[in-house]
XYZ file of C-alpha atoms in Angstrom:
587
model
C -46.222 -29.222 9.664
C -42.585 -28.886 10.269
C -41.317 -29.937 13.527
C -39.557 -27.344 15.330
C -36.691 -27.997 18.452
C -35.392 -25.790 20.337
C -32.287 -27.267 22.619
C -31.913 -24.340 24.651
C -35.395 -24.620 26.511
C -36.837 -28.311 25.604
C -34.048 -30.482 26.452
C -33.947 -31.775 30.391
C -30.731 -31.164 31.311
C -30.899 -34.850 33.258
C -32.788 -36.658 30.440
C -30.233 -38.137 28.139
C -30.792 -37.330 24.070
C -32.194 -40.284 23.420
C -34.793 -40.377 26.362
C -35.337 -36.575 24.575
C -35.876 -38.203 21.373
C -38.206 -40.762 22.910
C -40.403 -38.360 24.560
C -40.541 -36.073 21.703
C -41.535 -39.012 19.196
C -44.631 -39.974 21.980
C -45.837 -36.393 22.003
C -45.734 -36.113 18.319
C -47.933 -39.294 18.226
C -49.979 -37.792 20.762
C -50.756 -34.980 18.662
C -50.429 -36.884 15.145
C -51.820 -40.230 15.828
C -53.890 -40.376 18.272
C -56.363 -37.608 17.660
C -57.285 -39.849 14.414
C -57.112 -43.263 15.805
C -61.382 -43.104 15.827
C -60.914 -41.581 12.339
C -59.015 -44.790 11.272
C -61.156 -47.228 12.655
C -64.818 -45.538 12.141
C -63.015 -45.651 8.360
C -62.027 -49.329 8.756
C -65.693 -50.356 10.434
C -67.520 -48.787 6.950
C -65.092 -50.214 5.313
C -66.347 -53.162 6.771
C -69.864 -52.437 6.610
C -69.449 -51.546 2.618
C -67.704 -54.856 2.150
C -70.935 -56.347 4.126
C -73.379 -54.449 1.910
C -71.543 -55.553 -0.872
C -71.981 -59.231 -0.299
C -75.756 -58.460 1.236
C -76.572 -56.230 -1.886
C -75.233 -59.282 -3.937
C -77.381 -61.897 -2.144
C -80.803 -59.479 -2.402
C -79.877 -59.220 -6.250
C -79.830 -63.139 -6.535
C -83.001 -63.292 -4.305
C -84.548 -60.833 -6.831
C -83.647 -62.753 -10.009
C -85.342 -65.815 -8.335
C -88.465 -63.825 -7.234
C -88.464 -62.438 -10.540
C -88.294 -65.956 -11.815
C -90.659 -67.178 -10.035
C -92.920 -64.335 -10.937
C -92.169 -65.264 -14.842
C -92.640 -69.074 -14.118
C -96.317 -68.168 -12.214
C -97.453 -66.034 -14.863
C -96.366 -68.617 -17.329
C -98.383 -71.301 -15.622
C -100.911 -68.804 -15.334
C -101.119 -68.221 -18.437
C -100.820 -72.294 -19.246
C -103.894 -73.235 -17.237
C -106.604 -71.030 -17.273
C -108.487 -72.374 -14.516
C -105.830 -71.470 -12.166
C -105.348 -68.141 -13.222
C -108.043 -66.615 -11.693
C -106.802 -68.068 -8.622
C -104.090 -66.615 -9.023
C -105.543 -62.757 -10.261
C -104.943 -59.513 -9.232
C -107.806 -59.636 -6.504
C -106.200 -62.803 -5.314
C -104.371 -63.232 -2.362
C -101.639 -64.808 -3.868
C -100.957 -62.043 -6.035
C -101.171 -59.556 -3.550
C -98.955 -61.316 -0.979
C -95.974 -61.054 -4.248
C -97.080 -58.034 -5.324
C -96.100 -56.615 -1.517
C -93.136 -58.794 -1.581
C -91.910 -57.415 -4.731
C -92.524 -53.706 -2.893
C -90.187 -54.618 -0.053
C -87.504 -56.225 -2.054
C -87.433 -52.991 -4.158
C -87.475 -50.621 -1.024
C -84.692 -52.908 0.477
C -82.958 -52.515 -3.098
C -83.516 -49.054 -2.976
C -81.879 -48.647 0.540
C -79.197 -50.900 -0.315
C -78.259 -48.377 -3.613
C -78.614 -45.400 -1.163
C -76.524 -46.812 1.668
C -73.853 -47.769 -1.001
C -73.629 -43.960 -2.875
C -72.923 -43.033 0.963
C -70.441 -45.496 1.602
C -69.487 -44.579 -1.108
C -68.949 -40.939 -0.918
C -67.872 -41.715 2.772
C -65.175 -43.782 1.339
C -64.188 -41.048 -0.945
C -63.973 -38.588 1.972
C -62.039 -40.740 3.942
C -59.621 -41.934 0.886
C -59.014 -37.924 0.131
C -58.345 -37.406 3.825
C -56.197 -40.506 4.449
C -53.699 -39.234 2.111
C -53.609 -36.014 3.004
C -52.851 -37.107 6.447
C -50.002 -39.466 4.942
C -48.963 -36.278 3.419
C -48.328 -34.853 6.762
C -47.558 -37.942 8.299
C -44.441 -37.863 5.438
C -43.510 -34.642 5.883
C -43.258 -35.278 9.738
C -40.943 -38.052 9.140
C -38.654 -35.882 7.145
C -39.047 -32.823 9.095
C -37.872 -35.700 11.936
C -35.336 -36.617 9.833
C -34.282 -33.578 9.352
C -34.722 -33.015 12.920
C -32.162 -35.947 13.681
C -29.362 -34.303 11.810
C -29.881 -31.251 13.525
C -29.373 -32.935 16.531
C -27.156 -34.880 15.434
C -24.817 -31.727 14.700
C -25.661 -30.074 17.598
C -24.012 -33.057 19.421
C -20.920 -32.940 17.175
C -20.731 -28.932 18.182
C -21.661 -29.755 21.630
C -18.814 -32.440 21.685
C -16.631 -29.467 19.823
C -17.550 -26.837 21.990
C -17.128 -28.874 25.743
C -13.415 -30.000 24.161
C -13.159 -26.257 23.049
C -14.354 -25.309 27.066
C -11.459 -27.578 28.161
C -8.910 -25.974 26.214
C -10.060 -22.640 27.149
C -10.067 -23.742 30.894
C -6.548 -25.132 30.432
C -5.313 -22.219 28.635
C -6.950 -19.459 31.660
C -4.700 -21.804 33.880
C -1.545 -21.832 32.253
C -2.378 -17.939 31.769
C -3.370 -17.121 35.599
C 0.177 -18.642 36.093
C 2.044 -16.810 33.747
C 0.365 -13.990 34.808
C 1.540 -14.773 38.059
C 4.849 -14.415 36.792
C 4.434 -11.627 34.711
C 3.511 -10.357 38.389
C 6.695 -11.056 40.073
C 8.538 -9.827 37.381
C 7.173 -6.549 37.059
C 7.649 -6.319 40.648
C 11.048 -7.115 40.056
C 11.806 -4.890 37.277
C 9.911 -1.669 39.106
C 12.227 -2.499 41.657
C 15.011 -2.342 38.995
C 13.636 0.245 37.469
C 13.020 2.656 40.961
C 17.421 1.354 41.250
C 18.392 2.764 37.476
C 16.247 5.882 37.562
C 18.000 6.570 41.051
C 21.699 5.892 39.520
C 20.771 7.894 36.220
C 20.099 11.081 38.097
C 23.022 10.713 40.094
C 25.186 9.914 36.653
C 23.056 12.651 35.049
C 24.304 15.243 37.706
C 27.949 14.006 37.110
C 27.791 14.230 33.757
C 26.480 17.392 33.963
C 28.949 18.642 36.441
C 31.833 16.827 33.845
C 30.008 19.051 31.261
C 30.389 22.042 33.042
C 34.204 21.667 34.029
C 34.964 20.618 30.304
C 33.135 23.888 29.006
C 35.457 26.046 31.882
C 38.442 23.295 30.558
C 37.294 24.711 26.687
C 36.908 28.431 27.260
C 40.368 28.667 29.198
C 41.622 26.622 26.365
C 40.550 28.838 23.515
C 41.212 32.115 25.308
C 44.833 30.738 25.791
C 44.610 29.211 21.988
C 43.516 33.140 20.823
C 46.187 34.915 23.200
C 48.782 32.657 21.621
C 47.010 33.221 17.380
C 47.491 37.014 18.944
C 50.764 36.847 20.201
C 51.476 35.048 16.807
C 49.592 37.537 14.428
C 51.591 40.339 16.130
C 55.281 38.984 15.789
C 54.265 37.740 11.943
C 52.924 41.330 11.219
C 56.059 43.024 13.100
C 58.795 40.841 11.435
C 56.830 41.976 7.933
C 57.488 45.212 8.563
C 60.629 44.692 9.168
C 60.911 42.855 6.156
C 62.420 44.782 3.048
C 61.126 43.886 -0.537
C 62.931 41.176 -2.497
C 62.457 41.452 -6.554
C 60.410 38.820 -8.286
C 62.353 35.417 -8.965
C 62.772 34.039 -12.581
C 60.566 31.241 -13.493
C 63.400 28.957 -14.077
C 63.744 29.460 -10.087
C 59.938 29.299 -9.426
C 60.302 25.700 -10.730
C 63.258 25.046 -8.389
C 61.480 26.445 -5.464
C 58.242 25.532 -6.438
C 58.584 21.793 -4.851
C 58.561 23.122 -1.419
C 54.287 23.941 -1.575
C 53.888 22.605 2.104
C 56.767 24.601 3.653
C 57.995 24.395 7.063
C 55.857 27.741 8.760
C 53.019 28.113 6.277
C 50.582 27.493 8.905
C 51.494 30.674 10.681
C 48.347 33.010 11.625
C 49.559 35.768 9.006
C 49.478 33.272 6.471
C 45.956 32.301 7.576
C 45.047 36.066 7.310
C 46.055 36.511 4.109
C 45.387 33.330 2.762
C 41.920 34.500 1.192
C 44.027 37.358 -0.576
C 46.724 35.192 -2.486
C 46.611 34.238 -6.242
C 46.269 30.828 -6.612
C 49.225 28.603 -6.913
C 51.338 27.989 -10.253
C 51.082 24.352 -11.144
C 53.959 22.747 -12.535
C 53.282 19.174 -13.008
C 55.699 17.119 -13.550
C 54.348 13.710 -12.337
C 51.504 12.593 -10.207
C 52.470 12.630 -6.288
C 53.985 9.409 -5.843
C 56.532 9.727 -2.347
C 55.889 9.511 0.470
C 56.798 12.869 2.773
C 55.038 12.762 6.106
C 52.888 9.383 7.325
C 51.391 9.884 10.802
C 48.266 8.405 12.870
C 45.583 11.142 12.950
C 43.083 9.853 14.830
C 41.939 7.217 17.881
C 40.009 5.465 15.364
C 39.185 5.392 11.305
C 39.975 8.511 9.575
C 36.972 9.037 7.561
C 37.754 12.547 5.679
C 40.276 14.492 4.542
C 40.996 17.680 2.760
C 43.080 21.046 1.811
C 41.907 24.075 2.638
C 41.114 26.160 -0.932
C 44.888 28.294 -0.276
C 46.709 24.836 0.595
C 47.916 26.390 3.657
C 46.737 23.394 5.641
C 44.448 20.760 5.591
C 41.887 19.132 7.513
C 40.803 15.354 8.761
C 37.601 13.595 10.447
C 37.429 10.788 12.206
C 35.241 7.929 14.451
C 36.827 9.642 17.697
C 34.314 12.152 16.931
C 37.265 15.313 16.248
C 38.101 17.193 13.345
C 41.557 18.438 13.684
C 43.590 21.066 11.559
C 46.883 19.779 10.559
C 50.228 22.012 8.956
C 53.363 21.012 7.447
C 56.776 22.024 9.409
C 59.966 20.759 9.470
C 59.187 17.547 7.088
C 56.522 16.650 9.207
C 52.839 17.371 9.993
C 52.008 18.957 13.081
C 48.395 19.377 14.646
C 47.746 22.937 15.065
C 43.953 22.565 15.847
C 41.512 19.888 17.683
C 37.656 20.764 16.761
C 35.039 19.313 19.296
C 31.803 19.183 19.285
C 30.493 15.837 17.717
C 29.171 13.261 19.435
C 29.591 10.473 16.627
C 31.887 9.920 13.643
C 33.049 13.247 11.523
C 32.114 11.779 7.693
C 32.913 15.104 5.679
C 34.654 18.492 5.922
C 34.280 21.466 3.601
C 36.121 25.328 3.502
C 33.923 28.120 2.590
C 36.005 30.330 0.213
C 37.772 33.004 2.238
C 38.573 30.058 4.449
C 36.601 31.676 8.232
C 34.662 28.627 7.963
C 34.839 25.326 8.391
C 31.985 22.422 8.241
C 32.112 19.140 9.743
C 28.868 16.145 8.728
C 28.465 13.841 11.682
C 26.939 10.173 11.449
C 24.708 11.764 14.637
C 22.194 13.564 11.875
C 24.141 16.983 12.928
C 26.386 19.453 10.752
C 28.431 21.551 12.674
C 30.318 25.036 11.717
C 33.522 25.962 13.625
C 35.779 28.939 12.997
C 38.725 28.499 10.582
C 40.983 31.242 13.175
C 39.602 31.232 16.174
C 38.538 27.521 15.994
C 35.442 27.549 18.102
C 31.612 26.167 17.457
C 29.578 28.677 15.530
C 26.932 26.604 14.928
C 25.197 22.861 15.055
C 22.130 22.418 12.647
C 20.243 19.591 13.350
C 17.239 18.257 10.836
C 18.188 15.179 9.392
C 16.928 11.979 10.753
C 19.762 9.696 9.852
C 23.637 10.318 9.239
C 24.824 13.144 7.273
C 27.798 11.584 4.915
C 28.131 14.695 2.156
C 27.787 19.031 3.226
C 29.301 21.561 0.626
C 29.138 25.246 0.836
C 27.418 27.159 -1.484
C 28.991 29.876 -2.902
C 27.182 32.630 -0.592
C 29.263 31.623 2.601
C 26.112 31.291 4.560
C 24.923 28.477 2.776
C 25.267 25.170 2.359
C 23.813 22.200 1.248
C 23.901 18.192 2.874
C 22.980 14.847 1.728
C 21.808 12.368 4.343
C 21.002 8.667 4.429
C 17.141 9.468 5.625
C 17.021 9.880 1.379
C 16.412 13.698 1.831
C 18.510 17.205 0.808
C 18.611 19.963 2.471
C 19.652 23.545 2.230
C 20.949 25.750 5.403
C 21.050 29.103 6.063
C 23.636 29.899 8.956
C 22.275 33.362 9.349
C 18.377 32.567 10.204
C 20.292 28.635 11.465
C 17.739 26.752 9.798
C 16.781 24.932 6.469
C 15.591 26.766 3.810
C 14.769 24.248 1.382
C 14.044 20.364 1.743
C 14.567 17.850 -1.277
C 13.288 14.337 -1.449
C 15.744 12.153 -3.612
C 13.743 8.624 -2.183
C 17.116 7.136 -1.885
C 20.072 7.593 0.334
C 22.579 10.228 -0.598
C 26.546 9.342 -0.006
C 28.079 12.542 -1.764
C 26.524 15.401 -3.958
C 28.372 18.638 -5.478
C 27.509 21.958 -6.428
C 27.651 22.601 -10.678
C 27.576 26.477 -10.941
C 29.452 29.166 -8.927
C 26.102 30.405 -8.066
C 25.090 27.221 -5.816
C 21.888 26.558 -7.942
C 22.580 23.353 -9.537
C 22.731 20.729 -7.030
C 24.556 17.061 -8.421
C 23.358 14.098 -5.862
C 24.855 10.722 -5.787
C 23.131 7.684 -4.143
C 22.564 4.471 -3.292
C 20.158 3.154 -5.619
C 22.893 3.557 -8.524
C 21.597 6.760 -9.413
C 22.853 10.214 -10.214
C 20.731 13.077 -9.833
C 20.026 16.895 -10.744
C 18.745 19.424 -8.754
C 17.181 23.087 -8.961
C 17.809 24.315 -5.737
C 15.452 27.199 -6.893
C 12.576 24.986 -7.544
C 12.739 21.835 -5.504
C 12.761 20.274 -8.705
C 14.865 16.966 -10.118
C 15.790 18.425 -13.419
C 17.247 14.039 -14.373
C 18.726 11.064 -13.608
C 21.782 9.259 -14.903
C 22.294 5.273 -13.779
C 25.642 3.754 -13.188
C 26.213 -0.330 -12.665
C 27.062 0.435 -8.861
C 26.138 2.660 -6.041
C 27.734 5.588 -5.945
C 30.021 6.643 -3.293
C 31.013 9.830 -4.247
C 31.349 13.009 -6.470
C 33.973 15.563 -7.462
C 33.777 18.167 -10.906
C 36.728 18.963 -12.799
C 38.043 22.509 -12.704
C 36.305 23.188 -15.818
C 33.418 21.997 -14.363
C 32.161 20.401 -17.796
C 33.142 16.796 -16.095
C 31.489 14.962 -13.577
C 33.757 11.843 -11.518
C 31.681 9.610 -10.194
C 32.914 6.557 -7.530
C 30.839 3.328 -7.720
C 31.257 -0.183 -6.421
C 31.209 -2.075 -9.233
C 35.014 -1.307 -8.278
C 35.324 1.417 -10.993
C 35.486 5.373 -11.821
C 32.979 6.844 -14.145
C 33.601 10.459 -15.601
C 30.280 11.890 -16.822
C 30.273 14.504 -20.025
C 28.116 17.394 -18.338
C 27.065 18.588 -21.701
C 25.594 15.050 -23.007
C 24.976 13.215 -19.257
C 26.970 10.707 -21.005
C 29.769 8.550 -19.392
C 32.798 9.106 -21.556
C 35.765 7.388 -19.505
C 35.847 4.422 -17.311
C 38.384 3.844 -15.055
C 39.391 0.469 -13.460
C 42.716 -1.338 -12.798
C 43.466 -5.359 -11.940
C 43.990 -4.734 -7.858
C 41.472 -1.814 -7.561
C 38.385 -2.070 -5.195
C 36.494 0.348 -3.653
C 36.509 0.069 0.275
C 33.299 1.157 1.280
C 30.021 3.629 0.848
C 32.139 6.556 1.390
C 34.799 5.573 -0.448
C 36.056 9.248 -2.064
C 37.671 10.435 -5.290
C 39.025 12.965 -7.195
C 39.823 15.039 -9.737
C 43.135 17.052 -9.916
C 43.320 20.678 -9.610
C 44.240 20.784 -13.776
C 42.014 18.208 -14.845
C 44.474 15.666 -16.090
C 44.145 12.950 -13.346
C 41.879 11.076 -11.364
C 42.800 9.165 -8.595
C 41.180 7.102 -5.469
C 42.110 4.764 -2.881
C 41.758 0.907 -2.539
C 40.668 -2.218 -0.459
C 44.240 -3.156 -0.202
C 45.784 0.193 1.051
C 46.816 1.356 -2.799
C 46.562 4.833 -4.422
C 45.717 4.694 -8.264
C 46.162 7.467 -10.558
C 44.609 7.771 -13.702
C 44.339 10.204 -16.762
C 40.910 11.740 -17.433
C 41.301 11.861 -20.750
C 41.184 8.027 -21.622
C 41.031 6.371 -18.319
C 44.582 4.529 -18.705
C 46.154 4.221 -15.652
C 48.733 6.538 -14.572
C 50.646 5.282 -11.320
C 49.561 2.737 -8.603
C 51.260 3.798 -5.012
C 50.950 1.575 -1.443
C 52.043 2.901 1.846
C 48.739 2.585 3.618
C 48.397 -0.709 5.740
C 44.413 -0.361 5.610
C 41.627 0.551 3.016
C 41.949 4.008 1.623
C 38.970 6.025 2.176
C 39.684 9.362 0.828
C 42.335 11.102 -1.047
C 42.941 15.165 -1.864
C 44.550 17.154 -3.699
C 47.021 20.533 -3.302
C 45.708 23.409 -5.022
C 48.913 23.330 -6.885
C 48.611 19.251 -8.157
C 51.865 18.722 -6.349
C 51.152 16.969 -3.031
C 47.950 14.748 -2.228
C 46.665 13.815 1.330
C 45.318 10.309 1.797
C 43.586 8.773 5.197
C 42.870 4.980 5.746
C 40.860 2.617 7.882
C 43.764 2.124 10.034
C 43.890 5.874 11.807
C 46.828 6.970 9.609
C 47.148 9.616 6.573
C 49.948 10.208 4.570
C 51.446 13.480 2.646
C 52.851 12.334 -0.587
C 54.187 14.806 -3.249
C 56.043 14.423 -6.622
C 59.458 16.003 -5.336
């Protein structure tokens, strides 16, 4: 019979364990021992008695024998001496006297047998049931046992849980306190809070009022910037008119006059007109574009991106003060002709659409932004990408275009419906990506997980991969568009066999490092050079052919982000870290 405790209702909360334990052991005994006490000693008291009817049972045996013997020993004499014998007879007194005292010795004997088989089966009885109440008695003590560890855990939890209690108790306090606190605080900061949302309505309204009187401050401005293009466009196309028609030069004196590509009044607003109209410039190389013509600061801050427009009428930089501004050579110098606004972070990449109307600026605020290439206004901002946009080309339908972003996405645009038509997951961020066909289809990515990739714009689909030992900061496709140039930082320039997706040339020189992520390159107009800017302000040219190194220029006095080329391969426009660009040229 197991004994069974249960703490929660048995235990006096002002009894002590061990008075528990006391009390618990007497009622155990009180239902264990006690109840058998008579059992014990009615079985010690036959004990008893057996042992007496042992010894009594002995004696009556001896006194039995000696009857007996005497019995023998009277017969004998009996027998011996015959006159006695009939005294001694079966009709004699004598005899009969024995013969009755034989009778009761045998019923005593008889008794005494019986009175032992009970003892004896009493003592049986009793034996059997003395052990089976040691039996219980022994599993008692070990259910008690058992019992006593139990409790003697419980205290060890008990002593657990009351230290446990304290902590908790100490731990509400401190937390009632810093609550408290918290209390004040929050007080405090609604009370800030109430303050800040007050002063940001009132700078809300200001700004918004600022807003408004820049937008009147912009509209005057570009109605007086198109009466002036007007006033221009009408002079240009009245002194044409008045113009009579001069015979075609030799080529000997195309060469002469060739040198002057950026000339002093090719930014006029006829020569924007018919800028989409004009063949495309004669190319006489005769060395890489090594002086230095014009050097001016461009922007408040780093100029991030530069670039001719397809003609190479003018050209076109980006920088952190958030403009993109159009930029002409006159009179040996470059003059700003156009400031673009609109961006409300840094301007990391410009592209032309062919007939030059267009022009697209990627900002690091996720936006890409269209402005007119006459008129200079906003046409559009496109917003979709959740990180900054570093790379935007135009496709070769003048409504499209296509951007890379650092959230590891492409995407493709549609100015007329102002929306993205097509979404590409590259799963890595994209610095710079190119178009491979003239129809826009073929989409070449490069990004930061060393990886070049190909795209179907018609499918969505990655069509392969090529890796390079660096990440790859940008891309540019020779005229032929058979060669890929690829820009990584493992400080050298990989050109890329379309044909095989094979690197053919590598091009590094002892000095050369590429500046940053964004760091751009490029081929020349014909296809014999590549060149990019370094760490240390340089300008290194190579030849595509075998990547040995042309020409190493320095003018810049901070790293040289990106570098392009005239249409004609005689002048190249370079921008640096430290807000200036410079015009160099080979004449």
């Amino acid at each position: 019979m197991a004994l069974k405790i249960n703490m929660a209702t048995s235990m006096d909360p002002s009894m002590s364990w061990k008075k528990t334990i006391q009390m618990r052991i007497r009622r155990r005994n009180e239902k264990e021992s006690i109840p058998f006490k008579a059992l014990f000693e009615t079985h010690l008291r036959l004990a008893n008695q057996i042992e007496a009817s042992r010894s009594q049972n002995v004696q009556l045996h001896v006194q039995v024998e000696r009857l007996q013997q005497e019995n023998t020993d009277l017969q004998s004499k009996g027998l011996s001496s015959p006159g006695p014998v009939e005294n001694v007879g079966k009709g004699s007194a004598a005899y009969r006297q024995l013969e009755q005292k034989c009778f009761k010795l045998n019923e005593e004997l008889t008794d005494v047998h019986r009175k032992k088989g009970e003892n004896a089966q009493q003592l049986i009885d009793l034996t059997a049931l003395l052990k089976t109440k040691e039996s219980e008695l022994q599993k008692n003590e070990e259910s008690l046992n058992e019992a006593l560890i139990r409790v003697g855990a419980y205290e060890d939890e008990i002593r657990n849980l009351e230290m446990a209690v304290l902590e908790l108790r100490k731990t509400n306090e401190d937390l009632r306190d810093e609550l408290q606190n918290m209390t004040l605080l929050c007080s405090k900061n609604e009370e800030s809070l109430y303050r800040l949302q007050a002063e940001n309505a009132e700078l809300v309204t200001r700004v918004m009022d600022e807003k408004g009187r820049d937008a009147d401050i912009l509209n005057s401005t570009n109605a007086i910037i198109q009466e002036v293009l007007n006033d221009k466009m009408k002079k240009a196309l009245e002194e044409a008119a008045s113009e009579t028609p001069t015979p075609m030069p030799e080529p000997k004196s195309s060469i002469g006059e060739g040198r002057k590509l950026l000339r002093p009044g090719s930014m006029s607003a006829s020569t924007l007109s018919r800028a989409p109209s004009l063949p495309p410039p004669v190319s006489f190389v005769m060395s890489v574009p090594d002086k230095n013509i014009a050097q001016f600061e461009a922007h408040d801050g780093e100029v991030h991106t530069v670039k001719f427009c397809p003609s190479g009428a003018f050209f076109a930089t980006g920088g952190a003060d958030r403009k993109l501004k159009l930029w002409e050579f006159l009179n040996n110098s470059c003059q700003n002709s156009a400031v673009l606004f609109g961006s409300n972070l840094a301007v990391t990449c410009i592209d032309f659409d062919d007939q030059e109307n267009l022009i697209l600026g990627a900002a690091n605020d996720c936006t890409i932004r269209i402005w007119g290439t006459h008129d200079h206004r906003l046409r559009q901002t496109l917003t979709g990408h959740s990180n900054k946009v570093l790379a935007a080309k135009f496709l070769s339908d003048p409504n499209k275009f296509v951007s890379g972003s650092h959230d590891r996405t492409l995407k493709i645009w549609d100015l007329r419906s102002r929306a993205c038509t097509r979404t590409m997951f590259a799963g890595s961020m994209c610095n710079d990506l190119v178009t491979s066909d003239g129809a826009g289809t073929n989409i070449i990515s490069g990004h930061v997980d060393k990886k070049i990739r190909f795209w179907d714009a018609r499918s969505n689909a990655r069509t392969k991969e090529i890796l390079l030992n660096g990440k790859v900061t940008s891309l540019d496709l020779s005229p032929d568009r058979q060669s890929l140039l690829a820009c990584t930082r493992d400080d050298a320039l990989k050109i890329v066999d379309l044909r095989t997706n094979q690197v053919i040339t590598s091009c590094s020189a002892e000095g050369f490092k590429v500046a940053c992520d964004y760091t751009r390159a490029a081929f020349s107009p014909d296809g014999e050079y590549v060149t990019a800017g370094s760490q240390d302000g340089s300008i290194f040219y190579w030849k595509a052919k075998n990547g040995e190194m042309e020409k190493q220029i320095k003018d810049h006095k901070g790293p040289v982000i990106c570098v392009s080329w005239h249409p004609s391969c005689r002048q190249l426009i370079s921008c640096d870290r430290a807000k200036n660009v410079i015009l160099w040229a080979d004449f």
